[in-house]
Short mmCIF file of C-alpha atoms and ligand atoms in Angstrom, two decimals:
data_model
loop_
_atom_site.label_atom_id
_atom_site.label_comp_id
_atom_site.label_asym_id
_atom_site.label_seq_id
_atom_site.Cartn_x
_atom_site.Cartn_y
_atom_site.Cartn_z
CA MET R 28 15.98 -60.78 -30.78
CA ASN R 29 15.82 -58.25 -33.75
CA ALA R 30 19.08 -56.85 -34.96
CA LEU R 31 19.67 -53.55 -33.12
CA PRO R 32 19.77 -50.37 -35.13
CA PRO R 33 23.37 -49.19 -35.76
CA LEU R 34 24.71 -46.53 -33.14
CA ASN R 35 25.18 -42.92 -33.96
CA PRO R 36 28.87 -42.33 -34.88
CA GLU R 37 28.88 -39.61 -32.12
CA THR R 38 27.77 -42.20 -29.50
CA ILE R 39 30.59 -44.59 -30.56
CA LYS R 40 33.05 -41.83 -30.28
CA PHE R 41 32.01 -40.70 -26.83
CA LEU R 42 32.10 -44.54 -25.60
CA GLN R 43 35.50 -44.82 -27.12
CA ALA R 44 37.20 -41.83 -25.73
CA PRO R 45 38.65 -42.04 -22.00
CA ARG R 46 35.99 -40.29 -19.58
CA ARG R 47 37.10 -37.68 -17.32
CA MET R 48 35.15 -35.48 -14.82
CA LEU R 49 34.62 -31.74 -14.95
CA ILE R 50 36.11 -29.69 -12.30
CA ASP R 51 36.65 -25.79 -12.41
CA GLY R 52 36.33 -26.01 -16.28
CA ALA R 53 38.90 -28.78 -16.82
CA TRP R 54 38.42 -32.48 -17.61
CA VAL R 55 40.39 -34.48 -15.01
CA ASN R 56 40.90 -38.03 -13.69
CA ALA R 57 40.50 -38.81 -10.21
CA ALA R 58 43.34 -37.55 -8.02
CA SER R 59 43.89 -41.22 -6.94
CA GLY R 60 43.86 -42.37 -10.43
CA GLU R 61 41.34 -45.04 -9.95
CA THR R 62 38.35 -45.69 -12.14
CA LEU R 63 35.01 -47.29 -11.97
CA ASP R 64 33.59 -49.57 -14.89
CA VAL R 65 30.34 -48.98 -16.39
CA PHE R 66 28.08 -51.67 -17.71
CA ASN R 67 25.31 -51.94 -20.13
CA PRO R 68 22.67 -53.83 -18.09
CA ALA R 69 21.24 -55.49 -21.33
CA THR R 70 24.60 -57.22 -22.22
CA GLU R 71 26.55 -57.18 -18.99
CA GLU R 72 29.33 -55.71 -21.03
CA LYS R 73 31.56 -53.00 -19.92
CA ILE R 74 30.89 -49.79 -21.88
CA ALA R 75 33.01 -47.24 -20.34
CA THR R 76 35.15 -46.35 -17.34
CA VAL R 77 34.81 -43.19 -15.30
CA PRO R 78 36.92 -41.65 -12.77
CA ALA R 79 36.36 -42.89 -9.14
CA GLY R 80 36.23 -39.51 -7.53
CA GLY R 81 36.64 -39.36 -3.78
CA ALA R 82 37.16 -36.71 -1.02
CA ALA R 83 40.07 -35.01 -2.71
CA ASP R 84 38.31 -34.58 -6.05
CA ILE R 85 34.84 -33.44 -4.10
CA ASP R 86 37.19 -30.87 -2.28
CA ALA R 87 38.55 -29.57 -5.42
CA ALA R 88 35.11 -29.32 -6.94
CA VAL R 89 33.50 -27.78 -3.99
CA LYS R 90 36.30 -25.12 -3.84
CA ALA R 91 35.85 -24.36 -7.50
CA ALA R 92 32.08 -23.95 -7.13
CA ARG R 93 32.87 -21.75 -3.97
CA ARG R 94 35.07 -19.51 -5.94
CA ALA R 95 32.63 -19.33 -8.78
CA PHE R 96 29.94 -18.30 -6.30
CA ASP R 97 31.91 -15.93 -4.39
CA ASP R 98 33.45 -14.00 -7.15
CA GLY R 99 29.93 -13.12 -8.47
CA LYS R 100 30.57 -14.08 -12.13
CA TRP R 101 27.33 -16.12 -12.09
CA THR R 102 25.31 -14.69 -9.19
CA ARG R 103 25.66 -11.14 -10.30
CA MET R 104 25.30 -12.01 -14.04
CA ALA R 105 22.23 -10.17 -15.49
CA ALA R 106 19.34 -12.34 -14.90
CA SER R 107 18.17 -12.30 -18.52
CA GLU R 108 21.83 -13.47 -19.35
CA ARG R 109 21.55 -16.47 -17.09
CA GLY R 110 18.13 -17.21 -18.59
CA LYS R 111 19.64 -17.01 -22.07
CA LEU R 112 22.49 -19.57 -21.16
CA LEU R 113 19.97 -21.91 -19.70
CA TRP R 114 17.95 -21.82 -22.82
CA LYS R 115 21.28 -22.25 -24.93
CA LEU R 116 21.81 -25.49 -22.86
CA ALA R 117 18.47 -26.66 -23.82
CA ASP R 118 19.06 -25.99 -27.48
CA LEU R 119 22.31 -27.88 -27.12
CA ILE R 120 20.71 -30.99 -25.35
CA GLU R 121 18.47 -31.28 -28.44
CA ALA R 122 21.11 -30.84 -30.88
CA ASN R 123 22.98 -33.70 -29.23
CA GLY R 124 19.69 -35.64 -28.80
CA PRO R 125 20.47 -38.87 -30.63
CA ARG R 126 23.90 -39.38 -28.86
CA LEU R 127 22.29 -38.43 -25.40
CA THR R 128 19.46 -40.98 -25.89
CA GLU R 129 21.56 -43.69 -27.00
CA VAL R 130 24.23 -43.51 -24.33
CA GLU R 131 21.28 -43.07 -21.62
CA VAL R 132 19.66 -46.27 -23.05
CA LEU R 133 22.97 -48.17 -23.19
CA ASP R 134 23.92 -46.96 -19.60
CA ASN R 135 20.67 -47.28 -17.83
CA GLY R 136 18.83 -50.02 -19.86
CA MET R 137 15.64 -48.04 -20.27
CA ALA R 138 13.51 -48.93 -23.20
CA LEU R 139 13.70 -46.45 -25.87
CA ASN R 140 9.99 -46.66 -26.23
CA PRO R 141 8.90 -44.48 -24.31
CA ALA R 142 11.20 -43.62 -21.33
CA GLY R 143 14.33 -43.19 -23.50
CA LYS R 144 12.62 -41.24 -26.29
CA LEU R 145 11.33 -38.89 -23.47
CA ALA R 146 14.56 -38.41 -21.86
CA VAL R 147 15.97 -35.57 -24.24
CA PRO R 148 12.72 -33.49 -24.78
CA LEU R 149 12.05 -33.54 -20.75
CA ALA R 150 15.48 -32.48 -20.08
CA ALA R 151 15.37 -29.71 -22.48
CA ALA R 152 11.87 -28.71 -21.57
CA THR R 153 12.99 -28.38 -17.77
CA LEU R 154 15.69 -26.24 -18.70
CA ARG R 155 13.62 -23.95 -20.90
CA TYR R 156 11.10 -23.76 -17.93
CA TYR R 157 13.76 -22.43 -15.48
CA ALA R 158 15.50 -20.36 -18.20
CA GLY R 159 12.40 -18.16 -17.99
CA TRP R 160 12.61 -17.84 -14.07
CA PRO R 161 15.67 -15.50 -13.41
CA THR R 162 13.93 -12.33 -14.65
CA LYS R 163 10.91 -12.98 -12.70
CA ILE R 164 12.47 -13.58 -9.28
CA THR R 165 11.36 -10.59 -6.81
CA GLY R 166 11.15 -9.87 -3.30
CA ASP R 167 8.32 -8.15 -1.25
CA VAL R 168 8.12 -4.60 0.20
CA ILE R 169 6.80 -4.91 3.71
CA ALA R 170 4.72 -2.33 5.60
CA PRO R 171 6.65 -0.22 8.15
CA ASP R 172 6.28 -1.42 11.86
CA PRO R 173 5.47 1.84 13.85
CA ARG R 174 7.72 0.43 16.68
CA MET R 175 10.83 0.44 14.78
CA PRO R 176 13.15 3.47 14.91
CA GLY R 177 12.98 6.21 12.29
CA ALA R 178 10.13 8.46 11.10
CA GLU R 179 10.43 6.78 7.74
CA THR R 180 11.55 3.47 7.19
CA LEU R 181 11.69 0.99 4.15
CA THR R 182 11.61 -2.83 4.75
CA TYR R 183 12.07 -5.27 1.84
CA THR R 184 13.23 -8.78 1.02
CA ARG R 185 15.65 -10.16 -1.42
CA LYS R 186 15.87 -13.66 -2.76
CA GLU R 187 19.36 -14.41 -2.79
CA PRO R 188 21.03 -17.57 -3.98
CA ILE R 189 21.98 -20.05 -1.19
CA GLY R 190 25.49 -20.69 -2.34
CA VAL R 191 27.02 -23.88 -3.36
CA VAL R 192 24.93 -26.82 -3.85
CA GLY R 193 25.65 -30.54 -3.78
CA GLN R 194 23.28 -32.56 -5.86
CA ILE R 195 23.18 -36.23 -5.89
CA THR R 196 21.18 -38.05 -8.31
CA PRO R 197 20.12 -41.64 -8.82
CA TRP R 198 20.47 -44.06 -11.79
CA ASN R 199 16.97 -44.75 -12.85
CA TYR R 200 16.47 -41.63 -14.96
CA PRO R 201 19.93 -40.15 -15.22
CA LEU R 202 19.71 -37.11 -17.62
CA GLY R 203 16.14 -36.14 -16.45
CA MET R 204 17.24 -36.23 -12.67
CA ALA R 205 20.45 -34.11 -13.60
CA THR R 206 18.55 -31.59 -15.41
CA MET R 207 15.80 -31.28 -12.84
CA LYS R 208 18.18 -30.71 -10.24
CA LEU R 209 20.75 -28.36 -12.24
CA ALA R 210 18.07 -26.12 -13.89
CA PRO R 211 16.46 -24.36 -10.77
CA ALA R 212 19.85 -24.27 -8.80
CA LEU R 213 21.31 -22.34 -11.87
CA ALA R 214 18.25 -20.13 -12.44
CA ALA R 215 18.50 -19.12 -8.76
CA GLY R 216 22.11 -18.22 -9.15
CA CYS R 217 23.81 -21.00 -7.21
CA THR R 218 26.85 -22.91 -8.26
CA VAL R 219 26.81 -26.87 -8.18
CA VAL R 220 28.90 -30.02 -7.65
CA LEU R 221 26.79 -32.78 -9.23
CA LYS R 222 27.55 -36.49 -8.54
CA PRO R 223 25.71 -38.87 -10.72
CA ALA R 224 25.03 -42.31 -9.78
CA GLU R 225 27.72 -44.52 -10.27
CA GLN R 226 25.76 -47.15 -12.21
CA SER R 227 24.72 -44.72 -14.87
CA PRO R 228 26.98 -41.64 -14.88
CA LEU R 229 27.64 -41.18 -18.58
CA THR R 230 24.84 -38.65 -19.80
CA ALA R 231 25.80 -36.28 -17.03
CA LEU R 232 29.31 -36.01 -18.34
CA ILE R 233 27.94 -35.22 -21.79
CA LEU R 234 25.75 -32.64 -20.01
CA GLY R 235 29.07 -31.11 -18.70
CA GLU R 236 30.43 -30.79 -22.20
CA LEU R 237 27.24 -28.98 -23.24
CA VAL R 238 27.31 -26.78 -20.02
CA GLN R 239 30.78 -25.55 -21.34
CA GLN R 240 29.62 -25.12 -25.16
CA ALA R 241 26.62 -22.92 -23.66
CA GLY R 242 29.03 -20.62 -22.14
CA ILE R 243 28.29 -21.27 -18.54
CA PRO R 244 31.31 -19.87 -16.78
CA ASP R 245 33.99 -22.39 -15.37
CA GLY R 246 33.33 -23.54 -11.65
CA VAL R 247 29.73 -22.83 -11.85
CA VAL R 248 28.87 -26.69 -12.83
CA ASN R 249 31.27 -29.30 -11.58
CA ILE R 250 30.52 -32.92 -12.21
CA VAL R 251 32.43 -35.68 -10.15
CA THR R 252 31.89 -39.29 -10.87
CA GLY R 253 32.31 -41.93 -8.10
CA THR R 254 30.43 -44.00 -5.52
CA GLY R 255 28.13 -42.74 -3.13
CA GLU R 256 30.10 -44.03 -0.11
CA ALA R 257 33.28 -42.00 -1.25
CA ALA R 258 32.34 -39.15 -3.51
CA GLY R 259 28.68 -38.61 -2.25
CA ALA R 260 29.48 -38.80 1.31
CA ALA R 261 32.24 -36.40 0.96
CA LEU R 262 30.07 -33.96 -0.84
CA THR R 263 27.43 -34.00 1.85
CA ALA R 264 29.85 -33.71 4.60
CA HIS R 265 31.88 -30.79 3.08
CA PRO R 266 31.91 -27.73 5.17
CA LEU R 267 31.84 -25.33 2.17
CA VAL R 268 28.59 -26.62 0.57
CA ASP R 269 25.64 -24.72 1.61
CA LYS R 270 22.85 -27.15 0.61
CA VAL R 271 22.51 -30.67 -0.44
CA ALA R 272 19.62 -31.87 -3.02
CA PHE R 273 19.38 -35.58 -3.14
CA THR R 274 17.19 -38.03 -4.97
CA GLY R 275 17.45 -41.80 -4.05
CA SER R 276 16.47 -44.20 -1.44
CA THR R 277 14.89 -43.08 1.87
CA GLU R 278 17.73 -45.26 3.56
CA VAL R 279 20.43 -43.03 1.98
CA GLY R 280 18.23 -39.77 2.53
CA ARG R 281 18.66 -40.57 6.27
CA LEU R 282 22.52 -40.86 5.85
CA ILE R 283 22.50 -37.68 3.98
CA LEU R 284 20.68 -35.79 6.97
CA LYS R 285 23.11 -36.90 9.22
CA ALA R 286 26.09 -35.78 7.23
CA ALA R 287 24.57 -32.49 6.63
CA ALA R 288 24.19 -31.74 10.36
CA GLY R 289 27.98 -30.76 10.50
CA ASN R 290 27.59 -27.18 9.15
CA LEU R 291 23.56 -27.52 9.09
CA LYS R 292 23.45 -27.60 5.40
CA LYS R 293 20.00 -26.97 4.09
CA VAL R 294 18.62 -30.24 2.64
CA SER R 295 15.99 -31.29 0.15
CA LEU R 296 15.19 -34.84 -0.44
CA GLU R 297 13.01 -36.81 -3.08
CA LEU R 298 12.96 -40.19 -1.71
CA GLY R 299 11.04 -43.51 -2.22
CA GLY R 300 7.38 -44.16 -2.77
CA LYS R 301 4.70 -46.77 -2.63
CA SER R 302 1.94 -45.28 -4.74
CA PRO R 303 -1.62 -46.22 -4.45
CA PHE R 304 -3.50 -46.37 -7.57
CA ILE R 305 -7.36 -46.69 -6.61
CA ILE R 306 -9.99 -48.16 -9.16
CA MET R 307 -13.37 -47.38 -8.28
CA PRO R 308 -16.31 -49.50 -9.77
CA ASP R 309 -17.19 -46.85 -11.95
CA ALA R 310 -13.84 -46.22 -13.69
CA ASP R 311 -13.23 -46.27 -17.38
CA LEU R 312 -11.41 -49.52 -17.29
CA ALA R 313 -10.28 -49.17 -20.95
CA LYS R 314 -8.17 -46.40 -19.60
CA ALA R 315 -7.47 -47.45 -15.87
CA ILE R 316 -6.09 -50.85 -16.83
CA PRO R 317 -3.50 -50.04 -19.27
CA SER R 318 -2.46 -47.12 -17.13
CA ALA R 319 -1.90 -49.43 -14.31
CA VAL R 320 0.29 -51.48 -16.45
CA TYR R 321 2.33 -48.47 -17.67
CA SER R 322 2.59 -46.80 -14.34
CA SER R 323 3.79 -50.10 -12.75
CA PHE R 324 6.23 -51.09 -15.29
CA PHE R 325 7.66 -47.76 -16.73
CA LEU R 326 11.42 -47.86 -16.14
CA GLN R 327 10.90 -51.52 -15.28
CA GLY R 328 9.20 -50.28 -12.16
CA GLN R 329 12.60 -48.58 -11.06
CA ASN R 330 10.90 -45.29 -10.30
CA CYS R 331 9.72 -43.76 -7.28
CA MET R 332 6.26 -42.91 -8.56
CA CYS R 333 5.34 -46.34 -9.86
CA SER R 334 1.94 -47.77 -8.91
CA SER R 335 3.13 -50.53 -6.74
CA ARG R 336 -0.13 -50.64 -4.61
CA LEU R 337 -3.34 -51.06 -6.60
CA PHE R 338 -6.40 -50.86 -4.76
CA VAL R 339 -9.34 -52.32 -7.04
CA HIS R 340 -13.04 -52.52 -5.92
CA LYS R 341 -14.47 -56.02 -5.34
CA THR R 342 -16.86 -55.76 -8.34
CA ILE R 343 -14.22 -55.34 -11.06
CA PHE R 344 -11.30 -56.93 -9.17
CA ASP R 345 -11.07 -60.01 -11.61
CA SER R 346 -11.50 -58.12 -14.71
CA VAL R 347 -8.73 -55.61 -13.70
CA MET R 348 -6.64 -58.56 -12.85
CA ASP R 349 -7.39 -60.37 -16.14
CA GLY R 350 -6.92 -57.21 -18.27
CA MET R 351 -3.36 -56.28 -16.61
CA ALA R 352 -2.11 -59.96 -16.89
CA LYS R 353 -3.09 -59.82 -20.63
CA ILE R 354 -1.23 -56.65 -21.28
CA ALA R 355 1.76 -57.42 -18.98
CA SER R 356 2.28 -60.97 -20.24
CA GLY R 357 2.27 -59.43 -23.89
CA MET R 358 5.17 -56.92 -23.13
CA LYS R 359 8.28 -57.30 -25.09
CA ILE R 360 11.37 -57.71 -23.01
CA GLY R 361 14.65 -56.85 -24.61
CA PRO R 362 17.44 -54.33 -25.04
CA GLY R 363 16.36 -50.91 -24.65
CA LEU R 364 17.60 -49.82 -28.15
CA ASP R 365 15.34 -52.36 -29.82
CA PRO R 366 12.50 -49.93 -30.68
CA THR R 367 9.88 -52.88 -30.27
CA THR R 368 11.07 -53.47 -26.66
CA ASN R 369 8.45 -52.60 -23.85
CA LEU R 370 10.60 -53.40 -20.95
CA GLY R 371 14.29 -53.26 -20.53
CA PRO R 372 16.60 -54.94 -18.22
CA LEU R 373 16.93 -54.01 -14.48
CA ILE R 374 19.98 -51.87 -13.67
CA SER R 375 22.27 -54.57 -12.06
CA SER R 376 22.62 -58.12 -11.07
CA GLU R 377 22.23 -57.04 -7.44
CA GLN R 378 18.84 -55.22 -8.24
CA LEU R 379 17.61 -58.21 -10.05
CA GLU R 380 18.48 -60.46 -7.05
CA ARG R 381 16.79 -58.04 -4.83
CA VAL R 382 13.72 -57.90 -6.77
CA GLN R 383 13.53 -61.89 -7.15
CA GLY R 384 13.94 -61.86 -3.40
CA TYR R 385 10.58 -59.98 -3.09
CA VAL R 386 8.85 -62.30 -5.52
CA ALA R 387 9.67 -65.13 -3.45
CA SER R 388 8.65 -63.26 -0.39
CA GLY R 389 5.15 -62.45 -1.97
CA ARG R 390 4.69 -66.18 -3.01
CA ASP R 391 5.49 -67.13 0.77
CA GLU R 392 3.53 -64.69 2.30
CA GLY R 393 0.42 -65.93 0.38
CA ALA R 394 -0.21 -63.29 -2.42
CA THR R 395 -1.43 -64.75 -5.66
CA LEU R 396 1.03 -64.54 -8.48
CA VAL R 397 -1.27 -63.32 -11.38
CA THR R 398 1.48 -62.88 -14.08
CA GLY R 399 5.19 -62.86 -14.53
CA GLY R 400 7.62 -63.69 -11.49
CA LYS R 401 10.61 -65.10 -13.44
CA ARG R 402 13.79 -63.65 -14.56
CA LEU R 403 14.95 -64.60 -18.14
CA PRO R 404 17.60 -66.72 -19.07
CA GLY R 405 20.87 -65.62 -20.67
CA LYS R 406 22.75 -62.46 -20.61
CA GLY R 407 21.04 -59.10 -19.26
CA TYR R 408 19.12 -58.56 -16.20
CA PHE R 409 15.90 -59.02 -17.62
CA MET R 410 12.63 -60.18 -15.56
CA GLU R 411 8.99 -60.39 -16.45
CA PRO R 412 6.32 -57.87 -15.51
CA THR R 413 4.83 -59.22 -12.37
CA VAL R 414 1.49 -58.68 -10.84
CA PHE R 415 0.35 -59.98 -7.35
CA ALA R 416 -3.18 -60.20 -6.53
CA HIS R 417 -4.84 -60.57 -2.98
CA ALA R 418 -1.96 -58.86 -1.22
CA ASN R 419 -2.43 -57.24 2.15
CA PRO R 420 -0.74 -54.55 4.00
CA LYS R 421 1.10 -56.69 6.32
CA MET R 422 3.19 -58.28 3.39
CA LYS R 423 6.66 -57.01 2.58
CA ILE R 424 5.77 -56.65 -1.20
CA VAL R 425 3.28 -54.10 -0.01
CA ARG R 426 5.14 -52.29 2.56
CA ASP R 427 8.54 -52.10 1.12
CA GLU R 428 9.73 -50.14 -2.21
CA ILE R 429 10.53 -52.92 -4.49
CA PHE R 430 11.89 -50.66 -7.26
CA GLY R 431 11.43 -53.29 -9.82
CA PRO R 432 8.57 -54.55 -12.07
CA VAL R 433 6.40 -56.03 -9.36
CA THR R 434 3.07 -54.56 -8.42
CA THR R 435 0.52 -55.60 -6.00
CA ALA R 436 -3.30 -55.57 -5.78
CA GLN R 437 -5.65 -55.38 -2.82
CA MET R 438 -9.34 -55.65 -3.09
CA PHE R 439 -11.81 -53.22 -1.51
CA ASP R 440 -15.45 -53.57 -0.94
CA THR R 441 -16.69 -50.11 0.29
CA ASP R 442 -17.83 -46.81 -1.35
CA ASP R 443 -16.86 -44.95 1.79
CA VAL R 444 -14.15 -42.40 0.81
CA ASP R 445 -12.63 -42.08 4.14
CA ALA R 446 -12.23 -46.10 4.56
CA ILE R 447 -10.74 -45.99 0.98
CA ALA R 448 -8.18 -43.26 1.97
CA ARG R 449 -7.30 -45.13 5.13
CA LEU R 450 -6.19 -48.06 2.95
CA ALA R 451 -4.34 -45.80 0.66
CA ASN R 452 -2.54 -44.08 3.42
CA ASP R 453 -1.44 -47.19 5.22
CA THR R 454 2.35 -46.63 4.06
CA ASP R 455 5.36 -44.73 5.32
CA TYR R 456 5.49 -43.00 1.95
CA GLY R 457 3.62 -40.18 0.43
CA LEU R 458 4.91 -39.15 -3.03
CA VAL R 459 2.11 -40.05 -5.67
CA GLY R 460 -1.43 -41.44 -5.70
CA SER R 461 -4.18 -41.77 -8.14
CA VAL R 462 -7.88 -42.22 -8.17
CA TRP R 463 -9.71 -43.84 -11.45
CA THR R 464 -13.64 -42.86 -11.21
CA GLN R 465 -16.02 -40.90 -13.35
CA ASN R 466 -17.61 -39.55 -10.17
CA VAL R 467 -16.13 -36.02 -9.77
CA SER R 468 -17.18 -35.76 -6.09
CA VAL R 469 -15.50 -39.01 -5.13
CA ALA R 470 -12.36 -37.97 -7.15
CA HIS R 471 -11.89 -34.79 -5.48
CA LYS R 472 -12.77 -36.05 -1.87
CA LEU R 473 -10.08 -38.74 -2.47
CA ALA R 474 -7.75 -36.20 -3.85
CA ALA R 475 -8.08 -34.29 -0.71
CA ARG R 476 -7.68 -37.26 1.60
CA ILE R 477 -4.76 -39.07 0.01
CA ARG R 478 -1.68 -37.93 1.99
CA ALA R 479 0.78 -37.52 -1.18
CA GLY R 480 2.59 -34.93 -2.80
CA THR R 481 0.86 -35.29 -6.19
CA VAL R 482 -2.67 -37.10 -6.59
CA GLY R 483 -3.77 -37.81 -10.01
CA ILE R 484 -7.46 -38.12 -11.20
CA ASN R 485 -7.61 -40.56 -14.07
CA HIS R 486 -3.63 -40.14 -14.31
CA HIS R 487 -0.93 -41.39 -12.40
CA GLY R 488 2.50 -39.35 -12.13
CA PRO R 489 3.48 -35.93 -12.08
CA ALA R 490 1.66 -32.91 -13.57
CA GLY R 491 4.29 -31.52 -15.53
CA ASN R 492 7.54 -29.67 -14.91
CA ASN R 493 5.97 -26.49 -13.89
CA ALA R 494 3.71 -28.13 -11.02
CA PRO R 495 5.39 -28.98 -7.71
CA PHE R 496 6.44 -32.67 -7.24
CA GLY R 497 7.53 -34.29 -3.91
CA GLY R 498 6.84 -36.30 -0.88
CA PHE R 499 4.63 -36.28 2.32
CA LYS R 500 5.97 -38.46 5.03
CA GLN R 501 9.05 -40.49 4.26
CA SER R 502 9.04 -39.62 0.63
CA GLY R 503 11.04 -36.54 1.08
CA TRP R 504 11.52 -32.77 2.09
CA GLY R 505 10.79 -30.03 -0.28
CA ARG R 506 9.35 -29.84 -3.77
CA GLU R 507 10.90 -30.20 -7.26
CA PHE R 508 9.53 -28.71 -10.41
CA GLY R 509 7.67 -25.52 -10.64
CA LYS R 510 8.35 -22.23 -8.69
CA GLU R 511 8.75 -24.32 -5.65
CA ALA R 512 11.85 -25.77 -6.66
CA LEU R 513 13.44 -22.45 -7.22
CA ASP R 514 12.68 -21.80 -3.38
CA LEU R 515 14.89 -24.55 -2.44
CA TYR R 516 17.85 -22.67 -3.92
CA PHE R 517 16.87 -19.23 -2.16
CA GLU R 518 17.75 -17.60 1.02
CA THR R 519 15.30 -14.65 1.97
CA LYS R 520 17.04 -11.56 3.16
CA THR R 521 15.17 -8.78 4.77
CA VAL R 522 16.56 -5.25 4.49
CA PHE R 523 15.38 -2.72 6.91
CA ALA R 524 16.41 0.93 6.11
CA ASN R 525 15.83 3.73 8.51
CA LEU R 526 15.64 6.60 6.06
P1 ADP O 614 19.20 -46.37 -5.38
O1 ADP O 614 18.49 -47.15 -4.29
O2 ADP O 614 18.37 -45.65 -6.49
O3 ADP O 614 20.46 -46.89 -5.76
P2 ADP O 614 20.77 -44.48 -3.63
O4 ADP O 614 19.98 -43.90 -2.60
O5 ADP O 614 21.55 -45.80 -3.21
O6 ADP O 614 19.42 -44.98 -4.60
O7 ADP O 614 21.61 -43.77 -4.58
C1 ADP O 614 21.38 -42.68 -5.12
C2 ADP O 614 22.32 -41.76 -5.19
O8 ADP O 614 23.08 -41.36 -3.77
C3 ADP O 614 23.73 -42.33 -6.01
O9 ADP O 614 24.17 -41.14 -6.54
C4 ADP O 614 24.56 -42.78 -5.03
O10 ADP O 614 25.95 -42.97 -5.23
C5 ADP O 614 24.41 -41.76 -3.87
N1 ADP O 614 24.86 -42.31 -2.54
C6 ADP O 614 24.77 -43.64 -2.14
N2 ADP O 614 25.23 -43.76 -0.61
C7 ADP O 614 25.41 -42.39 -0.40
C8 ADP O 614 25.98 -41.77 0.83
N3 ADP O 614 26.24 -42.52 1.83
N4 ADP O 614 26.24 -40.54 0.84
C9 ADP O 614 25.84 -39.66 -0.12
N5 ADP O 614 25.39 -40.18 -1.37
C10 ADP O 614 25.18 -41.72 -1.43
#
């Protein structure tokens, strides 16, 4: 292993100081005094402890957010001023780039190249995109209804912030997830309690420091660390929370819906995926093969968009499998901070066990292991990028979201777009899909037929932070990014004036 580059002094200072959480502008311990340890998945070493927030801390944070909402200091702030503060937060994220990047990589394990390197620019770009929105939020003027009383009337709509929002984020892309949740909520004028994942809570705490430095008023953003069962569940059940926005597993998404039923919170969910990646016989394989590898193993496959169901035409199946095996087996596995690493560790030993269980199940069910499969000996939760060929839709590795570096390939032998779409749509999920072809007609026909929130043509993954992203079917409710994410944080009010 190469010697790792030395850490930035600011990173060391951050990791050495005791970590607290942000409630009503103050950095506090958990009311219980309990803490959670945070580990570096590349070394299995403890790198920090954070407060183990529970129901009492959530209650304090929600009440602070409620006060900050009800007193209007954020809601009624001039829209241009709110935009300016979000832009300032983006500047501060960039100014703290080295520390944020290093802490992110140490905490989550992601490889610096490319995921870690993208974390800060993407976070800043998302905030800047939403910084432009507050000044552009408008309602409608509605034509008078002659049956309504009054000789002259005026009906118009107002877009008003929904209120206090609980936001719960996963461990796989922590800073990106936190900013993509916070930015539209704050742009809309909501106040927030953010609960980052217990496995990787550190960059959210740095974000909290920067929120304060930007001058966003106390109580507008509160950040409570803690487990899902304690802090997350208390947030989703709290009666003063108006809306919950969640990214994570479909299983926890269902629990959140139940918890939100008490006061009928609005809910948006960005959940799992099992995304099809369709390679037609005329595809440019020099592009499709490396992209299939990249999108299968980005973040070690621990991402909801990853291309975990490849559909490859019979005539090119063997060359695609050979090409993928060559690239995947040459990937360098190691700690994220080593700039030559392509694949970092998985997040935890539990996750590694789970993913290894799927490798065993793929073998048992008769899929052909093309490359990978093994965990690496020694410290850290490392495993090889793994490709299974000749998979079929009955197999667990094809049905379940594995959330690890394991992809599956199925062979098809038809040019009929409806038949191909049926294969691609044979899943409970519908987040992302892609089709690889030179044929414009086939590309757009398949784009229309694939039941997923985002379909790429010769591209796999989101279309940018200004385009809606979210799921059909069990991949979720609502859309993140773009203007549609703002709509998740508004109530529409109709005003009828009898003049
Ligand atoms: P993953 O499978 O990526 O670990 P989870 O859905 O388990 O995703 O977790 C995503 C987020 O949901 C984390 O912040 C976690 O703490 C939180 N969470 C887990 N269980 C619950 C729950 N019962 N209620 C609310 N939040 C939860």
